[in-house]
Amino acid sequence: MSEENIPLYHSLHIGDLELEGNLFLAPVAGYSDRAFRSVCIELGANFTCTELISSEALIRDAKKSAYLLQRAENERAYAIQLFGSDPEVMYQAALRLAPYHPEVVDINCGCPVPKVVKTGAGSALMRDLNRLGNIVAAVARASREALGDVPVTVKIRSGWDEQSINYREAAAVAVDSGAALVALHARTRSQGYAGKANWEHIADLASRLTVPVVGSGDLFSPEDAQKMLQETGCAAVMFARGAMGNPFIFTETRELLETGSYTPVPPERRIRTGFTQLKRLAADIGETIACKEMRKQFCAYTKGIEGGAALRNALVHAETILQYEQILTDYL
């Protein structure tokens, strides 16, 4: 099949790993725990990734990182994302992933958060491509030695700032060092999550690399995903903030890509799904913490629902699953 005839929703290879489709959930700190990932998978996410995990913390105390590393029960293929600035530490951390049998190890070269950047990790690696390459090579070596040679992937940004756009060079170094896929969040580090993502960077990179390029940035609706795939030629799209409290974006996007239209999820299903996520999270981390964590999620789950403001005002005070249930009784 020629490139022009490939449907927008299609299977995808990452090295030897074959995925059914090309709709990815991004690793998002504080959100993409396994309870949320499991819900996204049920609703059509083809590939998921853990929250970013510190390589330093992992080699010091693997037990403390164990919860973040765990696979969801329905997660047939997942990536574990590591961050760090020392190739040897990243190598040692990757070796410790063997008991979890990830299908992919992802390297974070894009996080703009100051506490990550100040350690020389995350998007700081966009300023030190030699180090970036050494890290990818080190993790690839660990994969060969201990993980069954699973693919290594990287997530990068467009550059450090507008004066240092270097995604082309960063991606080339990553691929030359062993990366089997590159995900590009088309913003600079200085932008953070503000301003507009430059999808032209995604299109440019997709035209240059021999490995799949995944597009990320400003994907808040099925129409956004369709437009990115059409305009950039990227192999897959990666939902981040657009999926928070809205895992239905996977179902709706696939429907749009395959049929040309989609049916928005009704309010009752939105709330029931959020409640399911709450119960799964409580089983993992305890009811008290889960109820606090889910307040921010339900702000998104109730967005656009009639009476949503009143629901949110009540939910921010909910401390038990029973209280959530009582507040949401009309929907459950």
Coordinates of C-alpha atoms in Angstrom, one line a residue:
M1 CA 0.0 0.0 0.0
S2 CA 1.4 3.4 -1.0
E3 CA 1.9 6.0 1.7
E4 CA -0.9 8.1 0.2
N5 CA -3.3 5.3 0.7
I6 CA -2.5 4.5 4.3
P7 CA -5.6 5.2 6.4
L8 CA -5.3 7.7 9.2
Y9 CA -6.0 5.1 11.8
H10 CA -3.6 2.2 11.2
S11 CA -1.3 -0.3 12.9
L12 CA 2.2 0.7 13.8
H13 CA 5.6 -1.0 14.4
I14 CA 8.0 0.1 17.1
G15 CA 11.0 -2.0 16.2
D16 CA 9.6 -5.6 16.4
L17 CA 6.6 -4.5 18.4
E18 CA 3.4 -4.3 16.5
L19 CA 0.5 -2.1 17.8
E20 CA -3.0 -2.4 16.6
G21 CA -3.4 1.4 16.1
N22 CA -1.7 4.8 16.4
L23 CA -3.5 6.5 19.2
F24 CA -1.1 7.0 22.2
L25 CA -1.5 8.2 25.7
A26 CA 1.4 10.5 26.8
P27 CA 3.2 10.0 30.1
V28 CA 1.9 12.8 32.3
A29 CA 3.2 13.2 35.9
G30 CA 0.5 13.0 38.4
Y31 CA -2.1 11.7 35.9
S32 CA -1.0 8.7 33.9
D33 CA -1.0 6.2 36.8
R34 CA -2.1 2.7 36.0
A35 CA -5.7 3.3 37.0
F36 CA -6.1 6.0 34.4
R37 CA -4.1 4.1 31.8
S38 CA -6.4 1.1 32.2
V39 CA -9.4 3.3 31.6
C40 CA -7.8 4.8 28.5
I41 CA -7.0 1.3 27.1
E42 CA -10.6 0.2 27.6
L43 CA -11.6 3.3 25.6
G44 CA -9.3 2.7 22.7
A45 CA -5.7 3.9 23.6
N46 CA -3.4 1.7 21.6
F47 CA -0.2 2.4 23.6
T48 CA 0.4 3.8 27.0
C49 CA 3.3 4.9 29.1
T50 CA 4.1 5.2 32.8
E51 CA 4.7 8.6 34.5
L52 CA 8.3 9.7 34.2
I53 CA 10.4 7.8 36.7
S54 CA 13.7 9.1 38.1
S55 CA 16.7 6.8 37.2
E56 CA 18.5 8.1 40.4
A57 CA 15.5 7.2 42.6
L58 CA 15.1 3.8 40.9
I59 CA 18.7 2.6 41.6
R60 CA 18.6 4.0 45.2
D61 CA 15.3 2.5 46.2
A62 CA 13.5 0.4 43.6
K63 CA 10.7 -0.4 46.1
K64 CA 9.7 3.2 46.3
S65 CA 9.3 3.4 42.6
A66 CA 7.5 0.0 42.3
Y67 CA 4.0 1.5 42.2
L68 CA 4.8 3.7 39.2
L69 CA 6.4 0.8 37.4
Q70 CA 3.4 -1.5 37.6
R71 CA 1.5 -2.6 34.5
A72 CA -2.3 -2.2 34.5
E73 CA -4.1 -5.6 34.3
N74 CA -5.3 -4.8 30.7
E75 CA -2.1 -3.3 29.5
R76 CA -0.9 -5.7 26.9
A77 CA 1.9 -3.4 25.8
Y78 CA 3.3 -0.5 27.7
A79 CA 6.4 1.7 28.0
I80 CA 8.3 2.6 31.2
Q81 CA 9.6 6.2 30.9
L82 CA 12.9 7.0 32.6
F83 CA 14.6 10.4 33.1
G84 CA 18.1 11.2 34.1
S85 CA 21.3 12.9 33.1
D86 CA 24.0 10.3 33.8
P87 CA 24.3 7.5 31.1
E88 CA 25.6 5.0 33.6
V89 CA 22.8 5.6 36.0
M90 CA 20.3 5.3 33.2
Y91 CA 21.9 2.1 32.2
Q92 CA 21.7 0.7 35.8
A93 CA 18.1 1.9 36.1
A94 CA 17.1 0.3 32.8
L95 CA 18.5 -3.0 34.0
R96 CA 16.2 -2.9 37.0
L97 CA 13.2 -2.8 34.7
A98 CA 13.6 -6.5 33.9
P99 CA 11.1 -7.8 36.5
Y100 CA 8.4 -5.6 34.9
H101 CA 8.9 -6.8 31.3
P102 CA 8.0 -3.6 29.5
E103 CA 7.5 -3.7 25.8
V104 CA 9.3 -0.4 25.4
V105 CA 11.7 1.8 27.4
D106 CA 11.1 5.5 26.8
I107 CA 13.6 8.3 27.6
N108 CA 12.3 11.7 28.6
C109 CA 14.2 14.4 26.8
G110 CA 11.4 16.9 26.9
C111 CA 10.1 17.6 30.4
P112 CA 10.3 21.4 31.0
V113 CA 9.7 21.3 34.8
P114 CA 12.5 23.1 36.7
K115 CA 13.2 20.4 39.2
V116 CA 13.9 17.9 36.4
V117 CA 15.8 20.4 34.2
K118 CA 18.1 21.6 36.9
T119 CA 19.4 18.0 37.3
G120 CA 20.4 18.0 33.6
A121 CA 17.6 15.7 32.6
G122 CA 14.4 16.2 30.6
S123 CA 14.6 19.1 28.1
A124 CA 18.0 20.0 29.5
L125 CA 19.3 17.2 27.2
M126 CA 18.2 19.3 24.2
R127 CA 21.2 21.5 25.1
D128 CA 23.6 18.6 25.3
L129 CA 23.1 16.2 22.4
N130 CA 26.3 14.3 23.1
R131 CA 24.9 13.4 26.5
L132 CA 21.5 12.6 25.0
G133 CA 23.1 10.2 22.5
N134 CA 25.1 8.5 25.3
I135 CA 22.0 8.0 27.4
V136 CA 20.1 6.5 24.5
A137 CA 23.0 4.2 23.8
A138 CA 23.3 3.2 27.4
V139 CA 19.6 2.3 27.7
A140 CA 19.7 0.4 24.4
R141 CA 22.6 -1.6 25.8
A142 CA 20.7 -2.4 29.0
S143 CA 17.7 -3.5 26.8
R144 CA 19.9 -5.9 24.9
E145 CA 21.5 -7.3 28.0
A146 CA 18.5 -7.6 30.3
L147 CA 15.2 -6.8 28.7
G148 CA 15.0 -9.0 25.6
D149 CA 16.2 -6.2 23.3
V150 CA 12.9 -4.3 23.6
P151 CA 12.7 -1.0 21.6
V152 CA 14.1 2.2 23.1
T153 CA 12.2 5.4 22.3
V154 CA 12.7 9.1 23.1
K155 CA 10.4 12.1 23.7
I156 CA 11.9 15.4 22.7
R157 CA 10.8 19.0 22.3
S158 CA 11.4 21.4 19.4
G159 CA 14.3 22.9 21.3
W160 CA 15.4 24.8 24.4
D161 CA 14.0 28.1 23.1
E162 CA 13.1 29.9 19.9
Q163 CA 16.8 30.7 19.3
S164 CA 17.9 27.1 19.6
I165 CA 15.4 25.0 17.6
N166 CA 17.3 21.7 17.2
Y167 CA 14.7 18.9 17.1
R168 CA 16.2 17.6 13.8
E169 CA 19.7 17.2 15.3
A170 CA 18.3 15.7 18.6
A171 CA 16.2 13.2 16.8
A172 CA 19.1 12.2 14.5
V173 CA 21.4 11.6 17.4
A174 CA 18.7 9.6 19.2
V175 CA 18.1 7.4 16.2
D176 CA 21.8 6.9 15.5
S177 CA 22.2 5.9 19.1
G178 CA 19.5 3.3 19.0
A179 CA 16.1 4.9 19.3
A180 CA 13.3 3.1 17.4
L181 CA 10.8 5.9 17.6
V182 CA 10.8 9.6 18.3
A183 CA 7.9 11.5 19.9
L184 CA 8.0 15.3 19.3
H185 CA 6.2 17.7 21.5
A186 CA 6.3 20.7 19.2
R187 CA 7.0 23.3 21.8
T188 CA 10.3 24.6 23.2
R189 CA 11.3 24.2 26.8
S190 CA 10.9 28.0 27.3
Q191 CA 7.3 27.7 26.2
G192 CA 6.4 25.1 28.8
Y193 CA 2.8 24.3 27.9
A194 CA 1.9 27.8 26.8
G195 CA 1.6 29.3 23.4
K196 CA 0.9 27.2 20.3
A197 CA 2.6 24.0 19.3
N198 CA 4.4 24.3 15.9
W199 CA 3.1 21.3 14.0
E200 CA 5.4 22.2 11.1
H201 CA 8.2 20.8 13.1
I202 CA 6.4 17.5 13.4
A203 CA 5.8 17.4 9.6
D204 CA 9.4 18.2 8.9
L205 CA 10.7 15.5 11.3
A206 CA 8.3 12.9 9.9
S207 CA 9.6 13.6 6.4
R208 CA 13.2 13.1 7.5
L209 CA 13.3 10.0 9.9
T210 CA 13.2 6.4 8.9
V211 CA 11.7 5.5 12.3
P212 CA 8.1 6.5 13.3
V213 CA 7.5 10.0 14.5
V214 CA 4.7 10.6 17.0
G215 CA 3.2 14.1 17.2
S216 CA 2.3 15.8 20.4
G217 CA 1.0 19.2 21.3
D218 CA -2.4 20.9 21.2
L219 CA -4.4 17.7 20.8
F220 CA -7.6 18.5 22.6
S221 CA -10.3 16.9 20.4
P222 CA -10.7 14.2 17.8
E223 CA -10.6 16.9 15.1
D224 CA -7.2 18.1 16.3
A225 CA -5.9 14.5 16.0
Q226 CA -7.3 14.1 12.5
K227 CA -5.8 17.4 11.5
M228 CA -2.4 16.6 12.9
L229 CA -2.3 13.3 11.1
Q230 CA -3.4 14.8 7.8
E231 CA -1.2 17.9 7.9
T232 CA 2.1 16.4 9.3
G233 CA 2.2 12.8 8.1
C234 CA 3.2 11.7 11.5
A235 CA 2.8 8.0 12.3
A236 CA 0.8 8.4 15.5
V237 CA -0.6 11.0 17.8
M238 CA 0.0 11.3 21.5
F239 CA -2.7 12.8 23.7
A240 CA -1.6 14.4 26.9
R241 CA -3.7 17.2 28.5
G242 CA -6.4 16.5 26.0
A243 CA -7.0 13.0 27.6
M244 CA -7.0 14.2 31.2
G245 CA -10.5 13.5 32.5
N246 CA -11.4 12.8 28.9
P247 CA -10.3 9.2 28.1
F248 CA -13.2 9.1 25.6
I249 CA -11.0 11.1 23.2
F250 CA -9.5 7.7 22.1
T251 CA -12.9 6.2 21.2
E252 CA -14.1 9.4 19.5
T253 CA -10.9 9.9 17.6
R254 CA -10.9 6.3 16.2
E255 CA -14.5 6.7 15.2
L256 CA -13.8 10.0 13.4
L257 CA -10.8 8.6 11.6
E258 CA -12.6 5.5 10.5
T259 CA -16.0 6.8 9.7
G260 CA -15.7 10.6 9.3
S261 CA -17.9 11.4 12.3
Y262 CA -18.3 10.4 15.9
T263 CA -20.9 10.5 18.7
P264 CA -20.0 12.4 21.8
V265 CA -20.1 10.4 25.0
P266 CA -23.2 11.2 27.1
P267 CA -22.7 12.7 30.6
E268 CA -23.8 9.6 32.4
R269 CA -21.0 7.5 30.8
R270 CA -18.5 10.2 31.5
I271 CA -19.3 10.2 35.2
R272 CA -19.5 6.4 35.5
T273 CA -16.1 6.2 33.9
G274 CA -14.6 8.7 36.3
F275 CA -16.1 6.7 39.2
T276 CA -14.5 3.5 37.9
Q277 CA -11.2 5.2 37.7
L278 CA -11.6 6.4 41.3
K279 CA -12.3 2.9 42.6
R280 CA -9.3 1.5 40.7
L281 CA -7.0 4.2 42.1
A282 CA -8.3 3.6 45.6
A283 CA -7.4 -0.1 45.3
D284 CA -3.9 0.9 44.4
I285 CA -3.1 3.8 46.7
G286 CA -5.8 3.8 49.3
E287 CA -9.2 5.6 49.5
T288 CA -8.1 8.8 51.2
I289 CA -5.3 9.7 48.8
A290 CA -7.3 8.5 45.8
C291 CA -10.3 10.7 46.7
K292 CA -8.0 13.7 46.9
E293 CA -6.2 12.9 43.7
M294 CA -9.5 12.4 41.7
R295 CA -10.8 15.9 42.5
K296 CA -8.7 17.4 39.7
Q297 CA -9.8 14.6 37.4
F298 CA -13.5 15.1 38.0
C299 CA -13.1 18.8 37.2
A300 CA -12.4 17.5 33.7
Y301 CA -14.9 14.7 33.7
T302 CA -17.7 17.2 34.6
K303 CA -16.7 19.8 32.1
G304 CA -19.5 20.8 29.8
I305 CA -22.1 18.8 31.8
E306 CA -25.3 20.7 32.8
G307 CA -24.9 21.5 36.5
G308 CA -21.2 20.7 36.3
A309 CA -20.1 23.7 38.4
A310 CA -22.3 22.6 41.3
L311 CA -20.9 19.1 41.0
R312 CA -17.4 20.4 41.1
N313 CA -18.0 22.6 44.1
A314 CA -19.3 19.5 46.0
L315 CA -16.6 17.1 44.7
V316 CA -13.7 19.3 45.9
H317 CA -14.8 18.4 49.4
A318 CA -15.4 14.7 48.9
E319 CA -13.1 12.6 51.1
T320 CA -14.6 9.1 50.7
I321 CA -15.9 6.9 47.8
L322 CA -19.3 7.0 49.5
Q323 CA -19.3 10.8 49.4
Y324 CA -18.4 10.7 45.7
E325 CA -21.2 8.3 45.1
Q326 CA -23.8 10.4 47.0
I327 CA -22.8 13.5 45.0
L328 CA -22.9 11.7 41.7
T329 CA -25.9 9.6 42.4
D330 CA -28.0 11.1 39.6
Y331 CA -25.4 9.8 37.1
L332 CA -24.5 6.5 38.7

